[in-house]
PDB file of C-alpha atoms in Angstrom:
ATOM      1  CA  MET A   1     170.883 -94.080  50.594  1.00 78.00           C
ATOM      2  CA  SER A   2     173.005 -92.802  47.748  1.00 91.00           C
ATOM      3  CA  LYS A   3     171.361 -92.662  44.332  1.00 97.00           C
ATOM      4  CA  LYS A   4     172.738 -92.604  40.815  1.00 98.00           C
ATOM      5  CA  VAL A   5     170.818 -90.660  38.154  1.00 98.00           C
ATOM      6  CA  ALA A   6     171.315 -90.482  34.383  1.00 98.00           C
ATOM      7  CA  ILE A   7     170.762 -87.173  32.592  1.00 98.00           C
ATOM      8  CA  LEU A   8     170.308 -88.001  28.905  1.00 98.00           C
ATOM      9  CA  ALA A   9     171.330 -85.090  26.679  1.00 98.00           C
ATOM     10  CA  THR A  10     173.182 -84.113  23.535  1.00 98.00           C
ATOM     11  CA  ASP A  11     174.152 -80.867  21.822  1.00 98.00           C
ATOM     12  CA  GLY A  12     171.478 -78.195  22.026  1.00 98.00           C
ATOM     13  CA  PHE A  13     169.997 -78.978  25.465  1.00 98.00           C
ATOM     14  CA  GLU A  14     168.617 -75.968  27.358  1.00 98.00           C
ATOM     15  CA  GLU A  15     171.467 -75.178  29.746  1.00 98.00           C
ATOM     16  CA  SER A  16     169.404 -74.382  32.857  1.00 98.00           C
ATOM     17  CA  GLU A  17     167.355 -77.566  32.396  1.00 98.00           C
ATOM     18  CA  LEU A  18     170.462 -79.726  32.737  1.00 98.00           C
ATOM     19  CA  LYS A  19     172.546 -77.605  35.091  1.00 98.00           C
ATOM     20  CA  SER A  20     169.867 -76.935  37.715  1.00 98.00           C
ATOM     21  CA  PRO A  21     168.624 -80.552  38.123  1.00 98.00           C
ATOM     22  CA  LYS A  22     172.213 -81.877  38.088  1.00 98.00           C
ATOM     23  CA  GLU A  23     173.260 -79.479  40.857  1.00 98.00           C
ATOM     24  CA  TYR A  24     170.096 -80.257  42.849  1.00 98.00           C
ATOM     25  CA  LEU A  25     170.712 -84.001  42.601  1.00 98.00           C
ATOM     26  CA  GLU A  26     174.340 -83.537  43.675  1.00 98.00           C
ATOM     27  CA  GLU A  27     173.182 -81.421  46.660  1.00 98.00           C
ATOM     28  CA  GLN A  28     171.377 -84.587  47.841  1.00 97.00           C
ATOM     29  CA  GLY A  29     174.767 -86.339  47.877  1.00 97.00           C
ATOM     30  CA  TRP A  30     173.806 -88.335  44.787  1.00 98.00           C
ATOM     31  CA  THR A  31     175.697 -89.015  41.565  1.00 98.00           C
ATOM     32  CA  ALA A  32     174.345 -87.437  38.373  1.00 98.00           C
ATOM     33  CA  HIS A  33     175.925 -88.637  35.114  1.00 98.00           C
ATOM     34  CA  ILE A  34     175.536 -86.823  31.828  1.00 98.00           C
ATOM     35  CA  VAL A  35     174.871 -89.641  29.356  1.00 98.00           C
ATOM     36  CA  SER A  36     175.089 -88.839  25.654  1.00 98.00           C
ATOM     37  CA  LEU A  37     175.466 -90.228  22.151  1.00 98.00           C
ATOM     38  CA  LYS A  38     179.165 -89.329  22.008  1.00 97.00           C
ATOM     39  CA  SER A  39     182.067 -88.995  24.392  1.00 98.00           C
ATOM     40  CA  GLY A  40     183.861 -85.745  25.172  1.00 98.00           C
ATOM     41  CA  SER A  41     181.531 -82.826  25.722  1.00 98.00           C
ATOM     42  CA  ILE A  42     178.165 -81.511  24.608  1.00 98.00           C
ATOM     43  CA  LYS A  43     177.222 -77.889  23.993  1.00 98.00           C
ATOM     44  CA  ALA A  44     174.341 -76.174  25.770  1.00 98.00           C
ATOM     45  CA  TRP A  45     171.815 -73.763  24.343  1.00 97.00           C
ATOM     46  CA  ALA A  46     171.383 -70.857  26.771  1.00 95.00           C
ATOM     47  CA  GLU A  47     168.036 -69.199  25.996  1.00 87.00           C
ATOM     48  CA  LYS A  48     168.969 -67.365  22.771  1.00 91.00           C
ATOM     49  CA  ASP A  49     172.490 -68.534  21.896  1.00 95.00           C
ATOM     50  CA  TRP A  50     174.997 -71.319  22.443  1.00 97.00           C
ATOM     51  CA  GLY A  51     176.096 -71.765  26.041  1.00 96.00           C
ATOM     52  CA  ASP A  52     178.805 -73.692  27.865  1.00 97.00           C
ATOM     53  CA  GLU A  53     180.167 -77.127  27.080  1.00 98.00           C
ATOM     54  CA  TYR A  54     179.487 -79.932  29.552  1.00 98.00           C
ATOM     55  CA  LYS A  55     181.606 -83.035  30.038  1.00 98.00           C
ATOM     56  CA  VAL A  56     179.917 -86.282  29.082  1.00 98.00           C
ATOM     57  CA  ASP A  57     180.349 -88.868  31.861  1.00 98.00           C
ATOM     58  CA  LYS A  58     179.164 -91.900  29.878  1.00 98.00           C
ATOM     59  CA  THR A  59     177.961 -92.713  26.384  1.00 98.00           C
ATOM     60  CA  LEU A  60     174.823 -94.733  25.713  1.00 98.00           C
ATOM     61  CA  ASP A  61     177.117 -97.568  24.581  1.00 98.00           C
ATOM     62  CA  GLU A  62     178.656 -97.697  28.075  1.00 98.00           C
ATOM     63  CA  VAL A  63     175.506 -97.798  30.230  1.00 98.00           C
ATOM     64  CA  THR A  64     172.155 -99.485  30.765  1.00 98.00           C
ATOM     65  CA  SER A  65     169.123 -98.332  32.717  1.00 98.00           C
ATOM     66  CA  GLY A  66     170.151-100.912  35.329  1.00 97.00           C
ATOM     67  CA  ASP A  67     173.105 -98.683  36.236  1.00 98.00           C
ATOM     68  CA  TYR A  68     170.774 -95.927  37.478  1.00 98.00           C
ATOM     69  CA  HIS A  69     167.924 -95.248  39.903  1.00 98.00           C
ATOM     70  CA  ALA A  70     166.283 -92.599  37.694  1.00 98.00           C
ATOM     71  CA  LEU A  71     166.442 -90.645  34.432  1.00 98.00           C
ATOM     72  CA  VAL A  72     166.282 -86.899  33.710  1.00 98.00           C
ATOM     73  CA  LEU A  73     165.442 -85.524  30.250  1.00 98.00           C
ATOM     74  CA  PRO A  74     166.298 -81.836  29.812  1.00 98.00           C
ATOM     75  CA  GLY A  75     164.634 -79.905  27.023  1.00 97.00           C
ATOM     76  CA  GLY A  76     165.804 -77.394  24.489  1.00 96.00           C
ATOM     77  CA  VAL A  77     164.519 -77.533  20.933  1.00 94.00           C
ATOM     78  CA  ILE A  78     167.556 -79.262  19.368  1.00 97.00           C
ATOM     79  CA  ASN A  79     168.418 -81.818  22.079  1.00 97.00           C
ATOM     80  CA  PRO A  80     165.247 -83.982  22.157  1.00 97.00           C
ATOM     81  CA  ASP A  81     164.883 -83.765  18.385  1.00 96.00           C
ATOM     82  CA  LEU A  82     168.351 -85.274  17.912  1.00 98.00           C
ATOM     83  CA  LEU A  83     167.909 -87.887  20.654  1.00 98.00           C
ATOM     84  CA  ARG A  84     164.541 -89.162  19.442  1.00 97.00           C
ATOM     85  CA  ARG A  85     166.124 -90.143  16.126  1.00 97.00           C
ATOM     86  CA  GLU A  86     168.493 -92.542  17.901  1.00 98.00           C
ATOM     87  CA  GLU A  87     167.227 -96.047  18.677  1.00 98.00           C
ATOM     88  CA  LYS A  88     169.744 -96.406  21.542  1.00 98.00           C
ATOM     89  CA  ALA A  89     168.307 -93.313  23.227  1.00 98.00           C
ATOM     90  CA  ILE A  90     164.706 -94.492  22.731  1.00 98.00           C
ATOM     91  CA  SER A  91     165.536 -97.948  24.140  1.00 98.00           C
ATOM     92  CA  PHE A  92     167.327 -96.398  27.126  1.00 98.00           C
ATOM     93  CA  VAL A  93     164.225 -94.326  27.955  1.00 98.00           C
ATOM     94  CA  LYS A  94     161.841 -97.273  27.457  1.00 98.00           C
ATOM     95  CA  ASP A  95     163.903 -99.405  29.845  1.00 98.00           C
ATOM     96  CA  PHE A  96     163.389 -96.964  32.729  1.00 97.00           C
ATOM     97  CA  PHE A  97     159.625 -97.283  32.227  1.00 97.00           C
ATOM     98  CA  LYS A  98     159.794-101.089  31.977  1.00 96.00           C
ATOM     99  CA  GLU A  99     161.693-101.102  35.283  1.00 96.00           C
ATOM    100  CA  HIS A 100     159.198 -98.648  36.880  1.00 96.00           C
ATOM    101  CA  LYS A 101     161.969 -96.174  37.720  1.00 97.00           C
ATOM    102  CA  PRO A 102     161.356 -92.433  38.090  1.00 98.00           C
ATOM    103  CA  VAL A 103     161.741 -90.304  34.960  1.00 98.00           C
ATOM    104  CA  ALA A 104     161.741 -86.492  34.949  1.00 98.00           C
ATOM    105  CA  ALA A 105     161.299 -84.527  31.693  1.00 98.00           C
ATOM    106  CA  ILE A 106     161.069 -80.765  31.253  1.00 98.00           C
ATOM    107  CA  CYS A 107     160.121 -78.373  28.456  1.00 98.00           C
ATOM    108  CA  HIS A 108     160.694 -80.127  25.087  1.00 98.00           C
ATOM    109  CA  GLY A 109     162.118 -83.227  26.850  1.00 98.00           C
ATOM    110  CA  PRO A 110     158.766 -85.083  26.677  1.00 98.00           C
ATOM    111  CA  GLN A 111     159.209 -85.327  22.881  1.00 97.00           C
ATOM    112  CA  LEU A 112     161.530 -88.219  23.631  1.00 97.00           C
ATOM    113  CA  LEU A 113     158.746 -89.893  25.636  1.00 98.00           C
ATOM    114  CA  ILE A 114     156.479 -89.779  22.576  1.00 98.00           C
ATOM    115  CA  ASN A 115     158.996 -91.710  20.489  1.00 97.00           C
ATOM    116  CA  ALA A 116     159.518 -94.142  23.374  1.00 98.00           C
ATOM    117  CA  GLU A 117     155.735 -94.725  23.279  1.00 98.00           C
ATOM    118  CA  VAL A 118     155.272 -94.264  27.038  1.00 98.00           C
ATOM    119  CA  VAL A 119     152.817 -91.342  27.266  1.00 98.00           C
ATOM    120  CA  ASP A 120     149.520 -93.021  26.318  1.00 98.00           C
ATOM    121  CA  GLY A 121     147.053 -92.590  29.199  1.00 98.00           C
ATOM    122  CA  ARG A 122     149.437 -90.505  31.304  1.00 98.00           C
ATOM    123  CA  GLU A 123     148.898 -86.991  32.622  1.00 98.00           C
ATOM    124  CA  LEU A 124     151.792 -84.655  31.957  1.00 97.00           C
ATOM    125  CA  THR A 125     152.887 -81.203  30.893  1.00 98.00           C
ATOM    126  CA  SER A 126     155.530 -79.727  28.609  1.00 98.00           C
ATOM    127  CA  PHE A 127     156.439 -76.616  26.692  1.00 98.00           C
ATOM    128  CA  PRO A 128     153.152 -75.504  25.043  1.00 98.00           C
ATOM    129  CA  SER A 129     154.331 -76.230  21.483  1.00 97.00           C
ATOM    130  CA  VAL A 130     154.675 -79.943  22.356  1.00 98.00           C
ATOM    131  CA  ARG A 131     151.096 -80.185  23.690  1.00 98.00           C
ATOM    132  CA  LYS A 132     149.390 -81.365  20.479  1.00 98.00           C
ATOM    133  CA  ASP A 133     152.090 -84.005  19.835  1.00 98.00           C
ATOM    134  CA  LEU A 134     151.609 -85.378  23.356  1.00 98.00           C
ATOM    135  CA  GLU A 135     147.825 -85.387  23.035  1.00 98.00           C
ATOM    136  CA  ASN A 136     148.075 -87.160  19.664  1.00 98.00           C
ATOM    137  CA  ALA A 137     150.226 -89.798  21.383  1.00 98.00           C
ATOM    138  CA  GLY A 138     147.473 -90.371  23.966  1.00 98.00           C
ATOM    139  CA  ALA A 139     148.659 -88.182  26.843  1.00 98.00           C
ATOM    140  CA  LYS A 140     146.407 -85.977  28.943  1.00 98.00           C
ATOM    141  CA  TRP A 141     148.193 -82.622  28.790  1.00 98.00           C
ATOM    142  CA  VAL A 142     147.689 -80.076  31.591  1.00 98.00           C
ATOM    143  CA  ASP A 143     149.085 -76.582  32.065  1.00 98.00           C
ATOM    144  CA  LYS A 144     150.723 -76.840  35.492  1.00 98.00           C
ATOM    145  CA  GLU A 145     154.130 -76.000  36.935  1.00 98.00           C
ATOM    146  CA  VAL A 146     154.831 -79.649  37.709  1.00 98.00           C
ATOM    147  CA  VAL A 147     152.850 -82.828  37.079  1.00 98.00           C
ATOM    148  CA  VAL A 148     153.532 -86.262  38.581  1.00 97.00           C
ATOM    149  CA  ASP A 149     152.046 -89.475  37.170  1.00 97.00           C
ATOM    150  CA  ASN A 150     153.339 -92.742  38.681  1.00 94.00           C
ATOM    151  CA  GLY A 151     156.951 -91.636  38.940  1.00 96.00           C
ATOM    152  CA  LEU A 152     156.920 -89.512  35.760  1.00 98.00           C
ATOM    153  CA  VAL A 153     157.657 -85.863  36.617  1.00 98.00           C
ATOM    154  CA  THR A 154     157.113 -83.203  33.957  1.00 98.00           C
ATOM    155  CA  SER A 155     157.347 -79.403  33.862  1.00 98.00           C
ATOM    156  CA  ARG A 156     156.833 -76.695  31.241  1.00 98.00           C
ATOM    157  CA  ASN A 157     159.960 -74.498  31.138  1.00 98.00           C
ATOM    158  CA  PRO A 158     162.980 -73.186  33.093  1.00 97.00           C
ATOM    159  CA  ASN A 159     160.724 -71.050  35.330  1.00 98.00           C
ATOM    160  CA  ASP A 160     159.343 -74.319  36.730  1.00 98.00           C
ATOM    161  CA  LEU A 161     162.766 -75.704  37.739  1.00 98.00           C
ATOM    162  CA  PRO A 162     162.409 -75.178  41.529  1.00 98.00           C
ATOM    163  CA  ALA A 163     159.170 -77.224  41.609  1.00 98.00           C
ATOM    164  CA  PHE A 164     160.516 -79.711  39.038  1.00 98.00           C
ATOM    165  CA  ASN A 165     163.709 -80.358  41.034  1.00 98.00           C
ATOM    166  CA  LYS A 166     161.813 -80.801  44.308  1.00 98.00           C
ATOM    167  CA  LYS A 167     159.303 -83.288  42.836  1.00 98.00           C
ATOM    168  CA  MET A 168     162.041 -85.130  40.926  1.00 98.00           C
ATOM    169  CA  VAL A 169     163.946 -85.758  44.171  1.00 98.00           C
ATOM    170  CA  GLU A 170     160.756 -86.813  45.992  1.00 97.00           C
ATOM    171  CA  GLU A 171     159.991 -89.389  43.304  1.00 96.00           C
ATOM    172  CA  ILE A 172     163.566 -90.701  43.274  1.00 97.00           C
ATOM    173  CA  LYS A 173     163.467 -91.099  47.064  1.00 95.00           C
ATOM    174  CA  GLU A 174     160.232 -93.096  46.709  1.00 93.00           C
ATOM    175  CA  GLY A 175     161.936 -95.428  44.235  1.00 88.00           C
ATOM    176  CA  LYS A 176     160.178 -97.739  41.811  1.00 83.00           C
ATOM    177  CA  HIS A 177     156.573 -96.977  40.938  1.00 76.00           C
ATOM    178  CA  GLU A 178     154.380 -99.876  39.920  1.00 69.00           C
ATOM    179  CA  LEU A 179     152.006 -98.581  37.288  1.00 58.00           C
ATOM    180  CA  GLN A 180     148.406 -98.923  38.390  1.00 47.00           C
ATOM    181  CA  ARG A 181     145.586 -98.249  35.975  1.00 46.00           C
ATOM    182  CA  ALA A 182     141.883 -98.479  36.726  1.00 40.00           C
TER     183      ALA A 182
END
């Protein structure tokens, strides 16, 4: 079955953390839309300097979580910091959790999950500098290549992309995940 996945990003996303998952999703025969705050294109950050520009497929004003089977949140230092200031972006993320759809966040991407108030009681990982923020928001942070918690896939950095991409696709194939807490 064909799937449609939103990749929420804006200027300053870590290039490999958008490019690699997008290509991996498309290798499955699925559609991966770059969703952003503005139309046109957004500029990547490639490790130590600005990278390529990427075409925005849809703006947040044009889509809802109902249009997609899953959500991917790339990191980068600038990208999640800009997105978490935008109520439309926060609402978009929250809706995927309300609908029990898979969400995959890597590196600094989980910062957006903190503002969406969806990490309390969940096990996840991130770039080490985000650890204390996640713990303060109620998350159980672990230092692993990839962590899965009821459809939420998280990884630490670009080195984890092979494991991140594989788990992300597994969770999307499984579909909705009803949250079960003891």
